Amino acid sequence: MKKTIITVIGKDTVGIIAKVCTYLADNGVNILDISQTIVQEYFNMMMIVDTNNSNKAFADMCDELEILGESIGVKIKCQREDIFNKMHRI
């Protein structure tokens, strides 16, 4: 299983989750876990996804998600699980 960590941060607006999830579904990416919070008017979401069945290259998916984020006023970042774990271990 190829896991990716996706983070979405920005001002809360209608449709953020729908647009991100639609992009992932359209590209064969399965959401394994999702957590989202809104603090005052700021939206924060972290997703763990499985990209095994996606035909999209990892770099292309990350670039397209970043562009999608810009279009809806949020920052979207992707990291492979192994890199994320190495960066956040103590």
Tab-separated table of C-alpha atoms in Angstrom:
chain	number	residue	atom	x	y	z
A	1	MET	CA	0.000	0.000	0.000
A	2	LYS	CA	1.359	3.420	-0.954
A	3	LYS	CA	0.193	5.858	1.722
A	4	THR	CA	0.288	9.628	1.376
A	5	ILE	CA	-0.384	12.316	3.978
A	6	ILE	CA	-2.406	15.257	2.644
A	7	THR	CA	-2.859	18.441	4.663
A	8	VAL	CA	-5.303	21.229	3.854
A	9	ILE	CA	-5.125	24.543	5.731
A	10	GLY	CA	-6.828	27.889	5.202
A	11	LYS	CA	-9.877	30.072	5.748
A	12	ASP	CA	-13.038	28.004	5.985
A	13	THR	CA	-15.344	28.131	2.968
A	14	VAL	CA	-18.139	25.953	1.651
A	15	GLY	CA	-17.029	22.915	-0.358
A	16	ILE	CA	-13.393	22.406	0.658
A	17	ILE	CA	-13.863	18.774	1.690
A	18	ALA	CA	-16.137	18.057	-1.284
A	19	LYS	CA	-13.664	19.425	-3.831
A	20	VAL	CA	-10.637	17.660	-2.367
A	21	CYS	CA	-12.493	14.348	-1.989
A	22	THR	CA	-13.929	14.597	-5.518
A	23	TYR	CA	-10.434	15.113	-6.946
A	24	LEU	CA	-9.146	12.087	-5.023
A	25	ALA	CA	-12.063	9.860	-6.081
A	26	ASP	CA	-11.708	10.921	-9.715
A	27	ASN	CA	-8.059	9.843	-9.594
A	28	GLY	CA	-8.521	6.457	-7.896
A	29	VAL	CA	-7.212	7.557	-4.501
A	30	ASN	CA	-8.806	5.879	-1.464
A	31	ILE	CA	-9.208	7.843	1.778
A	32	LEU	CA	-8.083	5.674	4.714
A	33	ASP	CA	-8.433	8.222	7.503
A	34	ILE	CA	-9.527	11.837	7.723
A	35	SER	CA	-9.556	14.421	10.484
A	36	GLN	CA	-10.759	17.977	10.144
A	37	THR	CA	-11.277	20.848	12.532
A	38	ILE	CA	-12.376	24.434	12.297
A	39	VAL	CA	-10.970	26.866	14.844
A	40	GLN	CA	-12.852	30.138	14.618
A	41	GLU	CA	-12.821	30.628	10.829
A	42	TYR	CA	-9.716	28.565	10.049
A	43	PHE	CA	-10.016	25.118	8.459
A	44	ASN	CA	-7.475	22.329	9.036
A	45	MET	CA	-7.711	18.834	7.543
A	46	MET	CA	-5.302	15.903	7.553
A	47	MET	CA	-5.921	12.839	5.420
A	48	ILE	CA	-4.133	9.533	5.064
A	49	VAL	CA	-4.793	8.144	1.601
A	50	ASP	CA	-3.860	5.058	-0.408
A	51	THR	CA	-2.563	5.899	-3.887
A	52	ASN	CA	-2.049	2.266	-4.997
A	53	ASN	CA	-4.877	2.334	-7.543
A	54	SER	CA	-4.154	5.782	-8.930
A	55	ASN	CA	-2.728	6.103	-12.431
A	56	LYS	CA	-1.576	9.617	-11.587
A	57	ALA	CA	2.136	10.162	-10.909
A	58	PHE	CA	2.751	11.272	-7.311
A	59	ALA	CA	4.338	14.583	-8.359
A	60	ASP	CA	1.476	15.349	-10.753
A	61	MET	CA	-1.115	14.621	-8.065
A	62	CYS	CA	0.668	16.915	-5.611
A	63	ASP	CA	0.927	19.712	-8.184
A	64	GLU	CA	-2.739	19.378	-9.151
A	65	LEU	CA	-3.861	19.375	-5.512
A	66	GLU	CA	-1.772	22.491	-4.878
A	67	ILE	CA	-3.461	24.207	-7.834
A	68	LEU	CA	-6.875	23.052	-6.599
A	69	GLY	CA	-6.056	24.523	-3.187
A	70	GLU	CA	-5.128	27.866	-4.717
A	71	SER	CA	-8.440	27.935	-6.579
A	72	ILE	CA	-10.419	27.479	-3.340
A	73	GLY	CA	-8.206	29.623	-1.099
A	74	VAL	CA	-6.365	26.948	0.916
A	75	LYS	CA	-2.897	25.395	0.990
A	76	ILE	CA	-2.759	21.699	0.109
A	77	LYS	CA	0.440	19.739	0.682
A	78	CYS	CA	1.256	16.053	0.055
A	79	GLN	CA	3.966	13.883	1.565
A	80	ARG	CA	4.679	10.208	1.198
A	81	GLU	CA	4.072	8.410	4.495
A	82	ASP	CA	7.684	7.302	4.947
A	83	ILE	CA	8.997	10.861	4.503
A	84	PHE	CA	6.308	12.239	6.841
A	85	ASN	CA	7.228	9.684	9.527
A	86	LYS	CA	10.953	10.430	9.259
A	87	MET	CA	10.348	14.167	9.531
A	88	HIS	CA	8.113	13.821	12.604
A	89	ARG	CA	9.910	11.218	14.683
A	90	ILE	CA	11.594	12.222	17.905
